[in-house]
mmCIF file with all atom_site columns, C-alpha atoms in Angstrom:
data_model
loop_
_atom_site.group_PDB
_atom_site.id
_atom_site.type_symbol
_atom_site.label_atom_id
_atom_site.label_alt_id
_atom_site.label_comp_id
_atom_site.label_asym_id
_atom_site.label_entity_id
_atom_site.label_seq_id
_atom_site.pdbx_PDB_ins_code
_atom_site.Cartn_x
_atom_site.Cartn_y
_atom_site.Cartn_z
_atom_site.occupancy
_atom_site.B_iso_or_equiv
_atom_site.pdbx_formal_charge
_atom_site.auth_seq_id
_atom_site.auth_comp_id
_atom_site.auth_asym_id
_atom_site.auth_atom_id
_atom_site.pdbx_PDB_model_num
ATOM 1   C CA . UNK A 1 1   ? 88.289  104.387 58.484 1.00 56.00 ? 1   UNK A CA 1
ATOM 2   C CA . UNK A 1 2   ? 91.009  106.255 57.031 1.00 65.00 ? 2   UNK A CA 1
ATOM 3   C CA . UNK A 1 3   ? 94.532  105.249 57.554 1.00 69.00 ? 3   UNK A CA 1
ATOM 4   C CA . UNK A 1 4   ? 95.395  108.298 59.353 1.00 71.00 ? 4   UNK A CA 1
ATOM 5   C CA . UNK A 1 5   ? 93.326  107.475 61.902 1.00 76.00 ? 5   UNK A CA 1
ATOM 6   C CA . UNK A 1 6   ? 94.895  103.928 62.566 1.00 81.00 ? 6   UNK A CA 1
ATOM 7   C CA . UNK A 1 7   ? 98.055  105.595 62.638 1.00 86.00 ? 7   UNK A CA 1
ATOM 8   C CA . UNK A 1 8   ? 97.345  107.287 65.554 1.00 84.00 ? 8   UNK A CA 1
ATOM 9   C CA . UNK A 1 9   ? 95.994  104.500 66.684 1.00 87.00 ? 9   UNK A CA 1
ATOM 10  C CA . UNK A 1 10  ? 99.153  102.584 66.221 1.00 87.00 ? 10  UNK A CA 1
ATOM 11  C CA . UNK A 1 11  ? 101.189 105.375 67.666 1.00 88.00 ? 11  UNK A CA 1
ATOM 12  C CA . UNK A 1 12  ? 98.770  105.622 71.056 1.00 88.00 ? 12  UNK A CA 1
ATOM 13  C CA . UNK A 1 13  ? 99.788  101.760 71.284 1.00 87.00 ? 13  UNK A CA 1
ATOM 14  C CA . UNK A 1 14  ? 102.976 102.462 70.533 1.00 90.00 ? 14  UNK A CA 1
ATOM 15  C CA . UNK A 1 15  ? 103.454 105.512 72.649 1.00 92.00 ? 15  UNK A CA 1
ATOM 16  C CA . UNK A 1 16  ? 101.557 103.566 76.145 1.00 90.00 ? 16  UNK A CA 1
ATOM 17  C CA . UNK A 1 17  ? 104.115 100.703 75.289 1.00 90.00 ? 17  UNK A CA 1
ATOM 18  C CA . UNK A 1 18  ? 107.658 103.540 75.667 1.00 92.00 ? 18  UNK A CA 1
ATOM 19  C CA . UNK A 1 19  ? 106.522 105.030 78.572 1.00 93.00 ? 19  UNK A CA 1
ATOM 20  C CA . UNK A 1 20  ? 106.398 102.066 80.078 1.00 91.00 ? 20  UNK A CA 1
ATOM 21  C CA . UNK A 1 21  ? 109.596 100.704 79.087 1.00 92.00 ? 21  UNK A CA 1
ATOM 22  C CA . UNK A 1 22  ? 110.842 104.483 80.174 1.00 94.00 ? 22  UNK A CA 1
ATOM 23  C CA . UNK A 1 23  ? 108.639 104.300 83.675 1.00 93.00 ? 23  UNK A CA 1
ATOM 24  C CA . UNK A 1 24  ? 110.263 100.843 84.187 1.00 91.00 ? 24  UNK A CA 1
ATOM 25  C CA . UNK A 1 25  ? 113.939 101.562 83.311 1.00 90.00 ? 25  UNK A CA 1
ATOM 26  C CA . UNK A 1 26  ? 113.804 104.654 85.387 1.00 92.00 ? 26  UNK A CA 1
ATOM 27  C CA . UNK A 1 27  ? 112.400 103.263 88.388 1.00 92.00 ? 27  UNK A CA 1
ATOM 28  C CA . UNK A 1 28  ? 113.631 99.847  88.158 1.00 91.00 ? 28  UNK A CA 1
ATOM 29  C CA . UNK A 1 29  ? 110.446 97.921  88.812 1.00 86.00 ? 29  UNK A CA 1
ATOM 30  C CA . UNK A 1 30  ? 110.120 94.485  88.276 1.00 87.00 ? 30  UNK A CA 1
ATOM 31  C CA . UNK A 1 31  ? 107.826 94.468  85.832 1.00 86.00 ? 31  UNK A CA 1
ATOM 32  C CA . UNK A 1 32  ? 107.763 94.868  81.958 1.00 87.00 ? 32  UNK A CA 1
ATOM 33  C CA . UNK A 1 33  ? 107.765 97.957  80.636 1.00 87.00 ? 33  UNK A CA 1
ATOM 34  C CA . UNK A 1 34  ? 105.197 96.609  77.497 1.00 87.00 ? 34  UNK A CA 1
ATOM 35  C CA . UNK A 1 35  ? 102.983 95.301  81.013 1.00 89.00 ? 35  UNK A CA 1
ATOM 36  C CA . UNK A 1 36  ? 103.148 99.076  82.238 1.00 90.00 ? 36  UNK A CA 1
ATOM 37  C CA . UNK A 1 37  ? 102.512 100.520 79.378 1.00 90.00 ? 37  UNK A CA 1
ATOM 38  C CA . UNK A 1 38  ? 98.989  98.263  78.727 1.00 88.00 ? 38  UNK A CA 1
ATOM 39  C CA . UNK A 1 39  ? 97.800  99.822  82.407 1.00 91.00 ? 39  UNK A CA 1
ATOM 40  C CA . UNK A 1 40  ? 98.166  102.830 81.273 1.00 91.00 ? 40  UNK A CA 1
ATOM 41  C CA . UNK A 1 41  ? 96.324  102.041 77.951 1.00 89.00 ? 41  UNK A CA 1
ATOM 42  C CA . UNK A 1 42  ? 93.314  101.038 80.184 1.00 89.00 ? 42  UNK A CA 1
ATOM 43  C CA . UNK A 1 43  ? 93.560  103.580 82.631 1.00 90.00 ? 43  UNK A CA 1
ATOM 44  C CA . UNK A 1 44  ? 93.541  106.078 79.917 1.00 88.00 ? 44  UNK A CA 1
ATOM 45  C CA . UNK A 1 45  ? 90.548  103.944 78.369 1.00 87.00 ? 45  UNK A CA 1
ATOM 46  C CA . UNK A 1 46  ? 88.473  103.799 81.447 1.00 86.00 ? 46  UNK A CA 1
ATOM 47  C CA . UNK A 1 47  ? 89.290  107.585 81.877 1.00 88.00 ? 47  UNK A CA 1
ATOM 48  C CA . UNK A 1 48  ? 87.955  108.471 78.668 1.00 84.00 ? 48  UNK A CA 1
ATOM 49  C CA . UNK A 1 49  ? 84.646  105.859 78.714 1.00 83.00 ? 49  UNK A CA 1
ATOM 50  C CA . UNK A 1 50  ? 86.201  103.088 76.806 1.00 81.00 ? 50  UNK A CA 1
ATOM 51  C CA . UNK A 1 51  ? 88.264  102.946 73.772 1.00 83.00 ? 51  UNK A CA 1
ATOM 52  C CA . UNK A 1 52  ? 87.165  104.426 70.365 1.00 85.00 ? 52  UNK A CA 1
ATOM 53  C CA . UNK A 1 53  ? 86.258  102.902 67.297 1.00 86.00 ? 53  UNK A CA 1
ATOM 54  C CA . UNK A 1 54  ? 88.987  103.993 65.746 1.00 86.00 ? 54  UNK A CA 1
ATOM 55  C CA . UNK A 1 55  ? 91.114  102.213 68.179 1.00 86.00 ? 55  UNK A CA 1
ATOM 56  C CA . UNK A 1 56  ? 88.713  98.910  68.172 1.00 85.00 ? 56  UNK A CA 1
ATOM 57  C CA . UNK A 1 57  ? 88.930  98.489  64.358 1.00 87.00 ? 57  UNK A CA 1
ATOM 58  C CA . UNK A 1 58  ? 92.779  99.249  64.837 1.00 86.00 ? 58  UNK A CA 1
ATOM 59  C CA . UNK A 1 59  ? 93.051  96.415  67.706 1.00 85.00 ? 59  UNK A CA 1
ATOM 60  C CA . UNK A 1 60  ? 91.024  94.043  65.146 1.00 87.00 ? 60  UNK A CA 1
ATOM 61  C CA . UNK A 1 61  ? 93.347  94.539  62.137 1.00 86.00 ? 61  UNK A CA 1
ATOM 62  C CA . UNK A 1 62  ? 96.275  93.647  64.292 1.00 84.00 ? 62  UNK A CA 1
ATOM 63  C CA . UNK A 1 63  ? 94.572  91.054  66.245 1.00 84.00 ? 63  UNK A CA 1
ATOM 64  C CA . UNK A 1 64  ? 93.635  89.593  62.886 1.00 86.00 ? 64  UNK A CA 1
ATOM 65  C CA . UNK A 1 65  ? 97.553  89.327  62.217 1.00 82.00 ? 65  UNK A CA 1
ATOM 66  C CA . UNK A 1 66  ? 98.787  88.148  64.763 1.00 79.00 ? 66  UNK A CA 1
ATOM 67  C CA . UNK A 1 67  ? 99.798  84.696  63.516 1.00 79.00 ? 67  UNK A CA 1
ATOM 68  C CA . UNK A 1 68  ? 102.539 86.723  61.495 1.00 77.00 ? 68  UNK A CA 1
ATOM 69  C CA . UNK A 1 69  ? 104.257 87.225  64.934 1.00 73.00 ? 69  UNK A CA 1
ATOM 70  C CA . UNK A 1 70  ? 104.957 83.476  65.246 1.00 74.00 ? 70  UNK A CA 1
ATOM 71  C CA . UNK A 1 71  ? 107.162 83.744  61.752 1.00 77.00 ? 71  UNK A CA 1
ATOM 72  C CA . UNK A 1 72  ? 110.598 83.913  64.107 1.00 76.00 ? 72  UNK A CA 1
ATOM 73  C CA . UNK A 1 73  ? 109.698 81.430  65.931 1.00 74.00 ? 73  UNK A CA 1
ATOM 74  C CA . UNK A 1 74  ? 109.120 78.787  63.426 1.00 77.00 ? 74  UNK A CA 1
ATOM 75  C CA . UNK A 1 75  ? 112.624 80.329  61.906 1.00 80.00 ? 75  UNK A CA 1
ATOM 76  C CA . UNK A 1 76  ? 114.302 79.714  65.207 1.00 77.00 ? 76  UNK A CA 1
ATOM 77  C CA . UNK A 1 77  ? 112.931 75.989  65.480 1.00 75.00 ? 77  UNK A CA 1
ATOM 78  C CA . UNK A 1 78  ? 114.193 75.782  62.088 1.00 80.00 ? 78  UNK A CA 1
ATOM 79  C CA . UNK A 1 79  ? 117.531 77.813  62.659 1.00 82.00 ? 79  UNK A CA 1
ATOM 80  C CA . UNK A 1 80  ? 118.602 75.736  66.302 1.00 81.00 ? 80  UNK A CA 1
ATOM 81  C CA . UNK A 1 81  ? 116.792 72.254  64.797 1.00 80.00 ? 81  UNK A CA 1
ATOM 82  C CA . UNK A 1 82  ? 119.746 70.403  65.864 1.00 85.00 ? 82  UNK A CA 1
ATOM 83  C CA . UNK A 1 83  ? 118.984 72.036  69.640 1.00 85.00 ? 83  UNK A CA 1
ATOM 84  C CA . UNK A 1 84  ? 115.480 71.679  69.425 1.00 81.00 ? 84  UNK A CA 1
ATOM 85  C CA . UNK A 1 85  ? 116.064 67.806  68.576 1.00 85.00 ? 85  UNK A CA 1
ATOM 86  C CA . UNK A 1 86  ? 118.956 67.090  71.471 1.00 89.00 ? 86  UNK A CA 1
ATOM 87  C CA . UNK A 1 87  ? 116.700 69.454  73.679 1.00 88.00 ? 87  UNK A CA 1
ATOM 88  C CA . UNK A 1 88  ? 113.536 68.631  72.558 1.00 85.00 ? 88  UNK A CA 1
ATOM 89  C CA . UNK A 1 89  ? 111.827 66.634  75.026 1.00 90.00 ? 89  UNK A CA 1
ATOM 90  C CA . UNK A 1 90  ? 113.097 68.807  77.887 1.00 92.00 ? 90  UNK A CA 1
ATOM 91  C CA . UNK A 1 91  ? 111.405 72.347  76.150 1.00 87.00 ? 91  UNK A CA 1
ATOM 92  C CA . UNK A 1 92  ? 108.112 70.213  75.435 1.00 89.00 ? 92  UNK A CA 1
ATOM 93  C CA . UNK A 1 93  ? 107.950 68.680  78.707 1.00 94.00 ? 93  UNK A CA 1
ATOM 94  C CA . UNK A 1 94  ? 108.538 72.379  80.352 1.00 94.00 ? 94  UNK A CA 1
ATOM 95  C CA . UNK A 1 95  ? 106.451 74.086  78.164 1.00 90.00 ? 95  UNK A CA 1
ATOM 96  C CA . UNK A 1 96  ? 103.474 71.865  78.665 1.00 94.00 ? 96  UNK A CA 1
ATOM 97  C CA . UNK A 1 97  ? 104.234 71.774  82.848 1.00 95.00 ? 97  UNK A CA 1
ATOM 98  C CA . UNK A 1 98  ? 104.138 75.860  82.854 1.00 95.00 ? 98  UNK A CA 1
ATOM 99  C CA . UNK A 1 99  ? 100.843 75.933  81.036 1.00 94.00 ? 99  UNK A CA 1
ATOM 100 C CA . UNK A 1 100 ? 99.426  73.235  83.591 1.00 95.00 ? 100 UNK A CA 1
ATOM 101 C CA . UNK A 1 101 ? 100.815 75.365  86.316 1.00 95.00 ? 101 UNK A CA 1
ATOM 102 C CA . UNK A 1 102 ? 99.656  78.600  84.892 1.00 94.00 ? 102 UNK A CA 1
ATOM 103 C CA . UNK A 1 103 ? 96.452  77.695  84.353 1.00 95.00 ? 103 UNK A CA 1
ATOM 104 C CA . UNK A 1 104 ? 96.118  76.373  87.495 1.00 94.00 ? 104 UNK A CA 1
ATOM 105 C CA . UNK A 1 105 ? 97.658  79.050  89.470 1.00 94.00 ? 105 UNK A CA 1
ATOM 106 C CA . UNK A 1 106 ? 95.120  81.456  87.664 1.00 93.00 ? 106 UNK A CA 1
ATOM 107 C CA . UNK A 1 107 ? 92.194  79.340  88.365 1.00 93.00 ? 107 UNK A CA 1
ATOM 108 C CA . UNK A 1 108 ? 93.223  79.160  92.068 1.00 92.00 ? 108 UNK A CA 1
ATOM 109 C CA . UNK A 1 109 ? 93.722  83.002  92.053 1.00 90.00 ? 109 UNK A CA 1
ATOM 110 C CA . UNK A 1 110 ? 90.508  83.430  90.231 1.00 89.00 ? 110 UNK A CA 1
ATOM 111 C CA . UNK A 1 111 ? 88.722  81.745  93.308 1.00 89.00 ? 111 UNK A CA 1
ATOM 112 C CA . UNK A 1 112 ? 90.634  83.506  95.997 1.00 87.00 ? 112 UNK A CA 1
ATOM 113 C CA . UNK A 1 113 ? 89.596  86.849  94.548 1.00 85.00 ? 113 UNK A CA 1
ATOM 114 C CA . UNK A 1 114 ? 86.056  86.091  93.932 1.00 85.00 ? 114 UNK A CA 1
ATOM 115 C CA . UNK A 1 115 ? 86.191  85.213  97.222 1.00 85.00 ? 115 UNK A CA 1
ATOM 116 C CA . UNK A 1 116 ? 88.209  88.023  98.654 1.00 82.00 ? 116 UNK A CA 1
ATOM 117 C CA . UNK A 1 117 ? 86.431  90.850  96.944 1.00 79.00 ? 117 UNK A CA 1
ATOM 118 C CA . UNK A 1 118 ? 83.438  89.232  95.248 1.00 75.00 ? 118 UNK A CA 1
ATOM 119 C CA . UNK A 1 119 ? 81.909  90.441  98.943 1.00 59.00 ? 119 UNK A CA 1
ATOM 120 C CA . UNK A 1 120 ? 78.821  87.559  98.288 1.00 59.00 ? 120 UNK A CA 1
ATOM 121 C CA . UNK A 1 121 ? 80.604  84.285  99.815 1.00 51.00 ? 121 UNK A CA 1
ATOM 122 C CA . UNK A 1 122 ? 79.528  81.035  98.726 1.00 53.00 ? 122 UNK A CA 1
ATOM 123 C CA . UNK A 1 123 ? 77.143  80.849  96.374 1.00 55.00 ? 123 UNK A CA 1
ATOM 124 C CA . UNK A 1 124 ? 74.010  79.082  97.241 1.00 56.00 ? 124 UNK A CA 1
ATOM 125 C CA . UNK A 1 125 ? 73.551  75.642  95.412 1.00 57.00 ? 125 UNK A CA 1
ATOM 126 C CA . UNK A 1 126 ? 71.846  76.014  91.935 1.00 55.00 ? 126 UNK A CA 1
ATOM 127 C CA . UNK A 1 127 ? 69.043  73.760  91.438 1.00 57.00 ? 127 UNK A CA 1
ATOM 128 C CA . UNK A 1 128 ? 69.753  70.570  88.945 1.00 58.00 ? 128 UNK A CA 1
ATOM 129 C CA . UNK A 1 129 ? 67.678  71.465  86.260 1.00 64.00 ? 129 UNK A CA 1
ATOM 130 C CA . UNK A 1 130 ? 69.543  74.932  86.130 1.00 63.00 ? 130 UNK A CA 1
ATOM 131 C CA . UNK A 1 131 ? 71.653  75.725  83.157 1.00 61.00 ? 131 UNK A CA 1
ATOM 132 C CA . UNK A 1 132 ? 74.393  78.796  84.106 1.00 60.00 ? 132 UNK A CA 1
ATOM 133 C CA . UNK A 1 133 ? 74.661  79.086  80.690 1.00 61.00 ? 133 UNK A CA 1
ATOM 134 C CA . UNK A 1 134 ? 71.408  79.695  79.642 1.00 62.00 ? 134 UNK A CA 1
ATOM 135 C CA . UNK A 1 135 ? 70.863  83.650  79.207 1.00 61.00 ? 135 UNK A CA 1
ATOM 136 C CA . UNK A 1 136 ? 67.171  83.242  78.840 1.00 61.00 ? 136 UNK A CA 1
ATOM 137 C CA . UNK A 1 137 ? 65.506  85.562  81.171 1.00 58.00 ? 137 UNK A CA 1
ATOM 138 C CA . UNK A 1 138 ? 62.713  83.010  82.704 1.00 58.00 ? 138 UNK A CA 1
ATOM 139 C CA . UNK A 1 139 ? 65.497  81.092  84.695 1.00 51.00 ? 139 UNK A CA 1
ATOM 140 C CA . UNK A 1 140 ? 66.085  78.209  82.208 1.00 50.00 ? 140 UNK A CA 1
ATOM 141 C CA . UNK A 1 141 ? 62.979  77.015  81.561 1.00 53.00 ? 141 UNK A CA 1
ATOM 142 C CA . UNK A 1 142 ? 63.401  76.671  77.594 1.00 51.00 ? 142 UNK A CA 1
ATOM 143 C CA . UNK A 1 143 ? 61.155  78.630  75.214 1.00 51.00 ? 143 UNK A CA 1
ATOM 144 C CA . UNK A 1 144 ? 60.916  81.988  74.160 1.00 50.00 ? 144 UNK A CA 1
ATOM 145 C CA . UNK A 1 145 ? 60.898  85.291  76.096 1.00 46.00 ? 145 UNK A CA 1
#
């Protein structure tokens, strides 16, 4: 892949991301304009069947990254220690009682749109010697297809 082509890449990212922040500002919604500007990226992907390699391999580079975006923070910790060691407890304790919540608020919306719109109801009880995460194709039974 040439880097050309990740630059556009980049600047498709980049470009999804302002008009968001633009859509947002303008209209006032209450959402983030970087939030925006991701449903767009899909949209645009699911208009066009999916993103394209170029894009993929472009998403993987940064992906593969990403720790660098956690630089600042360490810098901050380091910056505000004296905060961080008055204040400490308090951030710890909050950050690990929003991740409970979240996850559990996700989880709970998870089942009340599977339920909503999954259109199937309950699923009927698997049998005990089923494994739901066996991807065999003769039901579980061990051995090759």
């Amino acid at each position: 892949m040439t880097e050309f082509a990740m630059v556009g890449a980049l600047a498709m990212l980049v470009v999804c991301q302002l008009i968001g922040e633009i859509v947002v500002h303008g209209l006032h919604l209450p959402i983030p304009g970087p939030v925006l500007g991701l449903l767009l990226l899909v949209a645009w992907f699911a208009w066009r069947g999916g993103p394209t390699q170029t894009m993929g391999t472009t998403a993987d580079v940064i992906l593969s990254n990403l720790s660098l975006l956690f630089v600042p923070a360490a810098v901050g910790i380091v910056q505000h220690g004296q905060r961080f060691l008055t204040q400490g407890p308090a951030i710890v304790t909050a950050l690990f009682a929003s991740s409970i919540l979240t996850i559990a608020v996700t989880a709970y919306a998870f089942l009340w749109a599977d339920r909503r719109f999954g259109g199937k109801g309950a699923a009927p009880a698997a049998p005990a010697s089923h494994d739901p995460f066996d991807t065999d194709t003769n039901g579980g039974a061990g051995g090759a297809s």
